[in-house]
CSV table of N, CA and C and ligand atoms in Angstrom, one decimal:
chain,number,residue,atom,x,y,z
V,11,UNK,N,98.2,67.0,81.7
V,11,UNK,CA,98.3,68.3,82.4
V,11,UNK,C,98.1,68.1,83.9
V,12,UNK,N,99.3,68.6,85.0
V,12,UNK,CA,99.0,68.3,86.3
V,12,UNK,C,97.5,69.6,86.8
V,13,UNK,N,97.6,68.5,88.0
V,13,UNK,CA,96.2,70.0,88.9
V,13,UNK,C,96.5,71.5,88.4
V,14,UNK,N,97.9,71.4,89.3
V,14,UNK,CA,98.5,72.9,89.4
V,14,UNK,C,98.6,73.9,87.7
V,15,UNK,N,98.8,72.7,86.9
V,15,UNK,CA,98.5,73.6,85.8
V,15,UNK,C,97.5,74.1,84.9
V,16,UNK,N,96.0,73.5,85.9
V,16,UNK,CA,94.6,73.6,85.0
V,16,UNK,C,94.7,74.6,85.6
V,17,UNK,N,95.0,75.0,87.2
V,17,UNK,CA,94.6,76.4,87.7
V,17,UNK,C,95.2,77.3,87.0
V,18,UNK,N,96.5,77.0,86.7
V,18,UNK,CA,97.8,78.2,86.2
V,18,UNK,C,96.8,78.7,84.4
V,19,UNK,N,95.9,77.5,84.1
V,19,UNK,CA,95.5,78.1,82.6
V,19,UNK,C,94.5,78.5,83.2
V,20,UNK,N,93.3,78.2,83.7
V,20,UNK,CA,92.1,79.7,84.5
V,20,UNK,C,92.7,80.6,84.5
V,21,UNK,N,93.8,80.8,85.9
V,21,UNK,CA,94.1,82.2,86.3
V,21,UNK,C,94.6,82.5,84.9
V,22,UNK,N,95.0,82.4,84.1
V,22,UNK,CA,95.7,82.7,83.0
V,22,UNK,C,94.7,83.3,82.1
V,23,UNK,N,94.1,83.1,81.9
V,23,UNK,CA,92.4,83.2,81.0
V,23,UNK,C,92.0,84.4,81.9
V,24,UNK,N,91.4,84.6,83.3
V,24,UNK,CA,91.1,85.5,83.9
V,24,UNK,C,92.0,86.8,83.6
V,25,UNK,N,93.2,86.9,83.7
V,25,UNK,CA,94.4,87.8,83.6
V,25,UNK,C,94.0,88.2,82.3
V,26,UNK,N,94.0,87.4,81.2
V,26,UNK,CA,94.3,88.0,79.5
V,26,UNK,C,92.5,88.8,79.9
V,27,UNK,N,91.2,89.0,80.4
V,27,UNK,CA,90.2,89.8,80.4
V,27,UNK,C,90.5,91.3,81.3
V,28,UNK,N,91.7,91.3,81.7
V,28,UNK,CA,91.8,92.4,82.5
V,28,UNK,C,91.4,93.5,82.1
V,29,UNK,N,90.6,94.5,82.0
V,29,UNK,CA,91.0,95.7,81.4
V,29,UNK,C,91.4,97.1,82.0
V,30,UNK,N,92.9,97.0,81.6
V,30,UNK,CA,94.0,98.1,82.3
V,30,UNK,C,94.7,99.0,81.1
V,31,UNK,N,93.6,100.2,80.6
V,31,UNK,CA,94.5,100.6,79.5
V,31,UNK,C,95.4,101.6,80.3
V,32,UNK,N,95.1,102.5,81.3
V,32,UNK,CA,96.1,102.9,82.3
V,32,UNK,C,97.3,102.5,83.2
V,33,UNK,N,97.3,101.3,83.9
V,33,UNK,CA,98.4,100.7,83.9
V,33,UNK,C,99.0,99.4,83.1
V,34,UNK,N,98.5,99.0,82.0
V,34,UNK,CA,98.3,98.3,81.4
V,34,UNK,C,99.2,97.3,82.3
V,35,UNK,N,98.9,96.4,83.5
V,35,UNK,CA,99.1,95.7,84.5
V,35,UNK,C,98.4,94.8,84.2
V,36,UNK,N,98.2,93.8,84.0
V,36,UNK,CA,97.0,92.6,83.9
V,36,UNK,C,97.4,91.4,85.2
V,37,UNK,N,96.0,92.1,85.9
V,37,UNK,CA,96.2,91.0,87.0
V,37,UNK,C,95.3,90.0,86.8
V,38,UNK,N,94.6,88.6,87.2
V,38,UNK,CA,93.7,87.8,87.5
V,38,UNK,C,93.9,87.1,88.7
V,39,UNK,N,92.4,86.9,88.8
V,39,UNK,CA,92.5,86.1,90.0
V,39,UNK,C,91.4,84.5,90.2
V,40,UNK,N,92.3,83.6,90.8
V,40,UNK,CA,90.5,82.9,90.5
V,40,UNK,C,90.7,82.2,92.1
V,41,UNK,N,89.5,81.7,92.6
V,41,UNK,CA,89.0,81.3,93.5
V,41,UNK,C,88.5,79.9,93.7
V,42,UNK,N,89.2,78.8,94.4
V,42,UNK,CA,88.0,77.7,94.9
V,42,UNK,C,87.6,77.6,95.9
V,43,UNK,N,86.3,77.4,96.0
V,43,UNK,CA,85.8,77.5,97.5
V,43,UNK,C,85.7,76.5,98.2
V,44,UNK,N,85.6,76.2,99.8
V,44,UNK,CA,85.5,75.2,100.6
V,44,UNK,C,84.2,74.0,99.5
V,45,UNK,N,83.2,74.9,99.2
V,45,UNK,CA,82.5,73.6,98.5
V,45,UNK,C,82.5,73.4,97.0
V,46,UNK,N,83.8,73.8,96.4
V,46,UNK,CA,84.8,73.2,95.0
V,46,UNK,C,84.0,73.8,93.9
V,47,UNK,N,83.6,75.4,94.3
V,47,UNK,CA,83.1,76.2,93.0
V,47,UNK,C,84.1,76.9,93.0
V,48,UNK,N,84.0,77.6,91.5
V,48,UNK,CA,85.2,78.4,90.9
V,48,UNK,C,84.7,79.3,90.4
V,49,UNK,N,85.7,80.7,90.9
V,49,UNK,CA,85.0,82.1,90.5
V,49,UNK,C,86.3,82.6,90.2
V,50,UNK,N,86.2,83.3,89.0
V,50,UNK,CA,87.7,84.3,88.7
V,50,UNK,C,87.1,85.4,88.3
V,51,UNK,N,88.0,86.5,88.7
V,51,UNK,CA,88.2,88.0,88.4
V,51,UNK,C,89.1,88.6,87.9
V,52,UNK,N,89.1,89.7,87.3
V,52,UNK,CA,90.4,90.6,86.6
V,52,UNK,C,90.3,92.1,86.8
V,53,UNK,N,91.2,92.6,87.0
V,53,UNK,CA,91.3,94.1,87.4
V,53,UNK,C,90.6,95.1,86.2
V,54,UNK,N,89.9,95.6,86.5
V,54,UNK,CA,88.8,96.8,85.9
V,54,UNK,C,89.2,98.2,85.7
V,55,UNK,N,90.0,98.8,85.4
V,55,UNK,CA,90.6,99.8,85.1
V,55,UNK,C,89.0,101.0,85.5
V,56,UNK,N,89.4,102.4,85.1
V,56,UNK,CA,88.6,103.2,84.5
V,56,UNK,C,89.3,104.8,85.1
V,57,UNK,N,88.9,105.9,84.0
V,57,UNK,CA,89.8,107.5,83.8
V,57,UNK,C,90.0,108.0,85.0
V,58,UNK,N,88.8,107.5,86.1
V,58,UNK,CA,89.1,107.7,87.6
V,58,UNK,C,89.9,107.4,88.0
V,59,UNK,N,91.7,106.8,87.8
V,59,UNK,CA,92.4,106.0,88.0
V,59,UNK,C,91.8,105.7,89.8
V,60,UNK,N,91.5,105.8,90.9
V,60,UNK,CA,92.0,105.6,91.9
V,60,UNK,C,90.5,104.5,92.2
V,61,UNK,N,89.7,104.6,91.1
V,61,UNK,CA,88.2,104.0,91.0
V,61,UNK,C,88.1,102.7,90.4
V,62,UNK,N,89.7,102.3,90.2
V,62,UNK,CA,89.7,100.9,89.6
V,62,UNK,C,89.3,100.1,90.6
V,63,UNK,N,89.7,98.5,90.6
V,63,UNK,CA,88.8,97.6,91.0
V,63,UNK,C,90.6,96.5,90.5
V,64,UNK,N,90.3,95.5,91.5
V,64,UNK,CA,91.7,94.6,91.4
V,64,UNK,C,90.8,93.9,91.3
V,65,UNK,N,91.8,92.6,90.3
V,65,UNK,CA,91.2,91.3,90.6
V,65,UNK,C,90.6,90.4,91.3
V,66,UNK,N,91.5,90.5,92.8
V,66,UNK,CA,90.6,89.5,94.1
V,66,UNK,C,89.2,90.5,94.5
V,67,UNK,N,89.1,91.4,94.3
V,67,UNK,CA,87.9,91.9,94.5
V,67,UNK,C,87.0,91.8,93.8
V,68,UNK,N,87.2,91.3,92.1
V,68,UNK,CA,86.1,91.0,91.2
V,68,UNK,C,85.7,89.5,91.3
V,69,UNK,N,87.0,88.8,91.5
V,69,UNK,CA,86.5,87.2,92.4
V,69,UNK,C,86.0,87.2,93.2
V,70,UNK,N,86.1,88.3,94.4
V,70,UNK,CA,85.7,87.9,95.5
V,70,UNK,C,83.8,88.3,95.3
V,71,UNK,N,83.6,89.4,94.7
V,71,UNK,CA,82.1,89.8,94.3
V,71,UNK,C,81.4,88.5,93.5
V,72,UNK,N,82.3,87.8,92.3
V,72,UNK,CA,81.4,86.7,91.9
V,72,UNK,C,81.3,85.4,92.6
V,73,UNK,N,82.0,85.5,93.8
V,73,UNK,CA,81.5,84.2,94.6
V,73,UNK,C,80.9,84.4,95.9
V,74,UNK,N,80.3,85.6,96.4
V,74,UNK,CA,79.3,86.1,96.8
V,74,UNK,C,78.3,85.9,96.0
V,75,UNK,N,78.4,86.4,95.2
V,75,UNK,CA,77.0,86.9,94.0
V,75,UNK,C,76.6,85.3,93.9
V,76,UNK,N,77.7,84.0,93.9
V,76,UNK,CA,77.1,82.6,93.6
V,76,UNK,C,76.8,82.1,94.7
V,77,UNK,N,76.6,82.7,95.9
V,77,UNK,CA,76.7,82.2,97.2
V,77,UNK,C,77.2,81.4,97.9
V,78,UNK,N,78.4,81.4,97.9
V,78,UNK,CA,79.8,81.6,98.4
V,78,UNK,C,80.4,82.0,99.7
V,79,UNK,N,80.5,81.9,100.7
V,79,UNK,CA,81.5,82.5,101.6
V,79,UNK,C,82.8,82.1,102.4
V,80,UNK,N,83.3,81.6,101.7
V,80,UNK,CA,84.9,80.6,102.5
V,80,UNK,C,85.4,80.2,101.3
V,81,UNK,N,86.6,80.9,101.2
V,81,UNK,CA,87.8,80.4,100.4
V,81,UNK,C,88.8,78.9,100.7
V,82,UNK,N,88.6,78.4,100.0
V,82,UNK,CA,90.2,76.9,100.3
V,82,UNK,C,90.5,77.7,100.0
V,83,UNK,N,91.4,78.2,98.3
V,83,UNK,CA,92.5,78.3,97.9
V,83,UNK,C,92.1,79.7,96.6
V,84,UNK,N,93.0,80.4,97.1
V,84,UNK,CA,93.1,82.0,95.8
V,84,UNK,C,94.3,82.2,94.8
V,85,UNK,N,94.5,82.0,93.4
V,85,UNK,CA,95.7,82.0,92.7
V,85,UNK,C,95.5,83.2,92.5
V,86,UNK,N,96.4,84.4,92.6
V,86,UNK,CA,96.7,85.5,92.0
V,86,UNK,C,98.3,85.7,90.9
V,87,UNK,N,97.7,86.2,89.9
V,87,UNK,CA,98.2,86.4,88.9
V,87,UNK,C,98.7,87.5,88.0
V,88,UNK,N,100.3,87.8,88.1
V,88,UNK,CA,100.4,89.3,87.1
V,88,UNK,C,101.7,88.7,86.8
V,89,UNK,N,102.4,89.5,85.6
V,89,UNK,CA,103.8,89.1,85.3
V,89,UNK,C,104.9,90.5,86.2
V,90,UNK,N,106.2,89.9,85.4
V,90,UNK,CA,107.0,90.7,85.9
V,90,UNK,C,108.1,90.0,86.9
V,91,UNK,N,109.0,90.6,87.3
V,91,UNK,CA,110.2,90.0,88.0
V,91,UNK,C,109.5,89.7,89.2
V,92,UNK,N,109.3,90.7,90.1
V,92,UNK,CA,108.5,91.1,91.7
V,92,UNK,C,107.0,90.0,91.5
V,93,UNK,N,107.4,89.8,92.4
V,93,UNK,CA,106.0,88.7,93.0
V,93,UNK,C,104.7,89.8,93.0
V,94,UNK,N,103.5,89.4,92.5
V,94,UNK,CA,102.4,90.4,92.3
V,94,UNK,C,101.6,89.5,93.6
V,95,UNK,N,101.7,90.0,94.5
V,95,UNK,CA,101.1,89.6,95.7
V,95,UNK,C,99.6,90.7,96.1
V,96,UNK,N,98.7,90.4,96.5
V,96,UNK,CA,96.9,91.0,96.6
V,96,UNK,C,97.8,92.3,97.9
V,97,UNK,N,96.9,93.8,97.1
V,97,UNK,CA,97.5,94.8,98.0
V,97,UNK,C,97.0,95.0,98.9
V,98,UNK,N,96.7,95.9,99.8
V,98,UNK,CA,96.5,95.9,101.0
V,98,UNK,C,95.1,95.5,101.4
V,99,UNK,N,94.7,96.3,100.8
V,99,UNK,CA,93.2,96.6,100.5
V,99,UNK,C,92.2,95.2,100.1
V,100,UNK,N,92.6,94.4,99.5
V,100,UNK,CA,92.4,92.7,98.8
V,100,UNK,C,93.1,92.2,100.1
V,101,UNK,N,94.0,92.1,100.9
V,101,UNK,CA,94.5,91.3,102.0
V,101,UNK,C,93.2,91.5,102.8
V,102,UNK,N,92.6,92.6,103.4
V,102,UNK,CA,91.6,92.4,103.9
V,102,UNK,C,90.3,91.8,103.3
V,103,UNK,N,90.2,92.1,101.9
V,103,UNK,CA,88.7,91.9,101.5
V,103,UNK,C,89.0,90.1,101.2
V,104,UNK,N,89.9,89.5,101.2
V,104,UNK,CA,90.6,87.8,101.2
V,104,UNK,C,90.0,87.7,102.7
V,105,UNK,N,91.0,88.2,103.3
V,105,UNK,CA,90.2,87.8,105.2
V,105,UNK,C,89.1,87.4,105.4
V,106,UNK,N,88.2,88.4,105.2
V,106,UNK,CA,87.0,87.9,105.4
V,106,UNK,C,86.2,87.2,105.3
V,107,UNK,N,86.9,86.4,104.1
V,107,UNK,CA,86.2,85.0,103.4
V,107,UNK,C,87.3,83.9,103.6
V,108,UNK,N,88.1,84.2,104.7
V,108,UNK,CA,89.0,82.9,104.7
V,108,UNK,C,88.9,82.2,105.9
V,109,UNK,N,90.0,81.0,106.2
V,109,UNK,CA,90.1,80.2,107.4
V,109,UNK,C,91.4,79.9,107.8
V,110,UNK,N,91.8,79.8,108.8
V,110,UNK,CA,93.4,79.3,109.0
V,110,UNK,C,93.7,78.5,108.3
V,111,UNK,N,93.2,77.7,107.1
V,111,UNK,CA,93.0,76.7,106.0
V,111,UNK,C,93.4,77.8,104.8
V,112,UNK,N,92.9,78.4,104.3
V,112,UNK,CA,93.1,79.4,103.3
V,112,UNK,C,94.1,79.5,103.0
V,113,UNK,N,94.7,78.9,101.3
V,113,UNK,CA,96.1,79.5,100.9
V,113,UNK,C,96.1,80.4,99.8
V,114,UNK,N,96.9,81.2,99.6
V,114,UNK,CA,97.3,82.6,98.6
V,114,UNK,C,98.0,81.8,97.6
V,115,UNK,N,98.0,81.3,96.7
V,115,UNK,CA,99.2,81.1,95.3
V,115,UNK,C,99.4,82.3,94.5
V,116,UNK,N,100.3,82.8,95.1
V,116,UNK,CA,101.1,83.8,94.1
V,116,UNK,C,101.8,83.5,92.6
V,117,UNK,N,101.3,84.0,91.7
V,117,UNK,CA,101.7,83.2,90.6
V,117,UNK,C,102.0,84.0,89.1
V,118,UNK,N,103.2,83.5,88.4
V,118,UNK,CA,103.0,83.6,87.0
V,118,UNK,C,102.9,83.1,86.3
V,119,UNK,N,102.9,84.0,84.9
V,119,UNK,CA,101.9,83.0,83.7
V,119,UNK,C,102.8,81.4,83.8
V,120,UNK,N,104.2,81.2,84.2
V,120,UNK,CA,104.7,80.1,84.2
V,120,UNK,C,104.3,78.7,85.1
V,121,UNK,N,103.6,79.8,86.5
V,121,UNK,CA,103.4,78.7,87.9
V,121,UNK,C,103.2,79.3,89.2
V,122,UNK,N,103.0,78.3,89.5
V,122,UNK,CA,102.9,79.0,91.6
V,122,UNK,C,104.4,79.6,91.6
V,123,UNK,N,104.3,80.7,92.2
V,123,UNK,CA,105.6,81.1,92.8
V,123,UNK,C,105.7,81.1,94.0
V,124,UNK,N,104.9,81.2,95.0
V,124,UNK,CA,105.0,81.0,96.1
V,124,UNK,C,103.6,80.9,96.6
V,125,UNK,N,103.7,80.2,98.1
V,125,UNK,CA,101.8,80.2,98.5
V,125,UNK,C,101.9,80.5,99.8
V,126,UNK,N,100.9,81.4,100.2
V,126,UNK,CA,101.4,81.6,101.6
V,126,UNK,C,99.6,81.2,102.4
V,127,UNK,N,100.3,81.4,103.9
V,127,UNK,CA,98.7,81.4,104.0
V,127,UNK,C,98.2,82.7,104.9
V,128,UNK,N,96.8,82.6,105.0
V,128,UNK,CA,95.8,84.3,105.0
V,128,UNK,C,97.0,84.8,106.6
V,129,UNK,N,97.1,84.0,107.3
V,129,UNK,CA,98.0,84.7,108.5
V,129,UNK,C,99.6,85.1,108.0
V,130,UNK,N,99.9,84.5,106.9
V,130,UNK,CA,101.3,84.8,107.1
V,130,UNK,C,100.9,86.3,105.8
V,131,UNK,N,100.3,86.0,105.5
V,131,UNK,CA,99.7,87.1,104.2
V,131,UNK,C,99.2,88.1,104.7
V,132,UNK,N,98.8,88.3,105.6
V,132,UNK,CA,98.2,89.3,106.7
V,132,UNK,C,98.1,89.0,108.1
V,133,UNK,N,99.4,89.2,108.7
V,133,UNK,CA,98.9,89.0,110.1
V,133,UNK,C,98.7,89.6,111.2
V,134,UNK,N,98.3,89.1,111.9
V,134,UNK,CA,97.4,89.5,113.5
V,134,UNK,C,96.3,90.8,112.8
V,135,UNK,N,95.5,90.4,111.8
V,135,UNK,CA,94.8,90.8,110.9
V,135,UNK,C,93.1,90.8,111.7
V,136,UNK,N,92.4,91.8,111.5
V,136,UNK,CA,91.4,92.3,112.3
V,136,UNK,C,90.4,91.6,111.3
V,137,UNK,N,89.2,91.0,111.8
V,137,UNK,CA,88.1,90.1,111.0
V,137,UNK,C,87.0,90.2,111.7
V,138,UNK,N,86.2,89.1,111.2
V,138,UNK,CA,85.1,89.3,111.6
V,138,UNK,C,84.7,88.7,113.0
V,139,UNK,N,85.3,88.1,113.8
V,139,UNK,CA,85.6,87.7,114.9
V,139,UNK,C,85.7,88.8,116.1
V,140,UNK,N,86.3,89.9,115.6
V,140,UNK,CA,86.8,91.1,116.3
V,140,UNK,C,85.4,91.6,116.7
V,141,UNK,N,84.2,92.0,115.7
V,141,UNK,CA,83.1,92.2,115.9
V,141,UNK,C,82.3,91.7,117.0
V,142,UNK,N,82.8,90.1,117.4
V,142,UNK,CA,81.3,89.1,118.4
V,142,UNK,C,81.2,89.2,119.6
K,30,LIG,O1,97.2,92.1,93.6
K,30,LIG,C1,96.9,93.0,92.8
K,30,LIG,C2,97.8,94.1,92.5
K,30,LIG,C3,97.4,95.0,91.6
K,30,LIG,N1,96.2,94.9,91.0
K,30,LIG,C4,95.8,95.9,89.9
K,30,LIG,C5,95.3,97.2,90.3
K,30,LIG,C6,95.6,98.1,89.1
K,30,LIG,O2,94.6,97.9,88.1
K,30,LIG,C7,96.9,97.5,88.6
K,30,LIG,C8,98.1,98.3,88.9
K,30,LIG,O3,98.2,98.5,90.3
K,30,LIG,O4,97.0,96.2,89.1
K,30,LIG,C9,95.4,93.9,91.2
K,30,LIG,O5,94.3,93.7,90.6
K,30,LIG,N2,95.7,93.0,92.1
K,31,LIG,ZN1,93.9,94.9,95.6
């Protein structure tokens, strides 16, 4: 089994815990960090539809929670024709834990589909820099 496809079976494992009985969408996400821990997330549904919770948000909360703050690399994961790329809202909450180093794997259950990085994913994007 290559690299690329131990991550493709995590994110894959993260995605099947989604729980989306409203858009029944199953996204995952998993995370390695600059110092080679792994944290995955899956989208959290709930009757509040607009009170859900995406994937890179639930990764991004468990590698805080493990003390955590800098992404290498984020696979995100949903099916479907259209590339499931982190929405607007996750492009920022990725930001803030990333570095001009930081890449996005966009991906399905098959593989990377494309990888971009945090600037071309969001750019001229406002951080925590803007604050100093
Ligand atoms: O990158 C994405 C895009 C969508 N969703 C979730 C939000 C919602 O639960 C479902 C449909 O939008 O997919 C994610 O978790 N990550
Ligand atoms: Zn999102």
């Amino acid at each position: 089994m290559s690299h690329s496809e131990q991550w493709i079976t995590l994110t894959k494992k993260a995605m099947s815990k989604a729980y989306v009985p409203y858009s029944h969408f199953q996204v995952g996400a998993v995370i390695e960090t600059e110092t080679g821990n792994i944290f995955s997330g899956c989208n959290v549904e709930n009757a509040s539809y607009p009170e859900g919770t995406c994937a890179e948000a639930g990764a991004i909360a468990a590698m805080v929670m493990g003390g955590d703050t800098l992404i290498k690399q984020i696979y995100v994961m949903g099916k479907g024709e259209q590339l499931v790329t982190p929405c607007g809202g996750c492009r920022q909450r990725i930001r803030e834990f990333s570095s001009s180093e930081t890449l996005i794997h966009i991906c399905s259950p098959e593989g990377v589909r494309k990888t971009l990085t945090m600037n071309e994913l969001l750019p001229y994007s406002f951080g925590p820099d803007n604050l100093k």
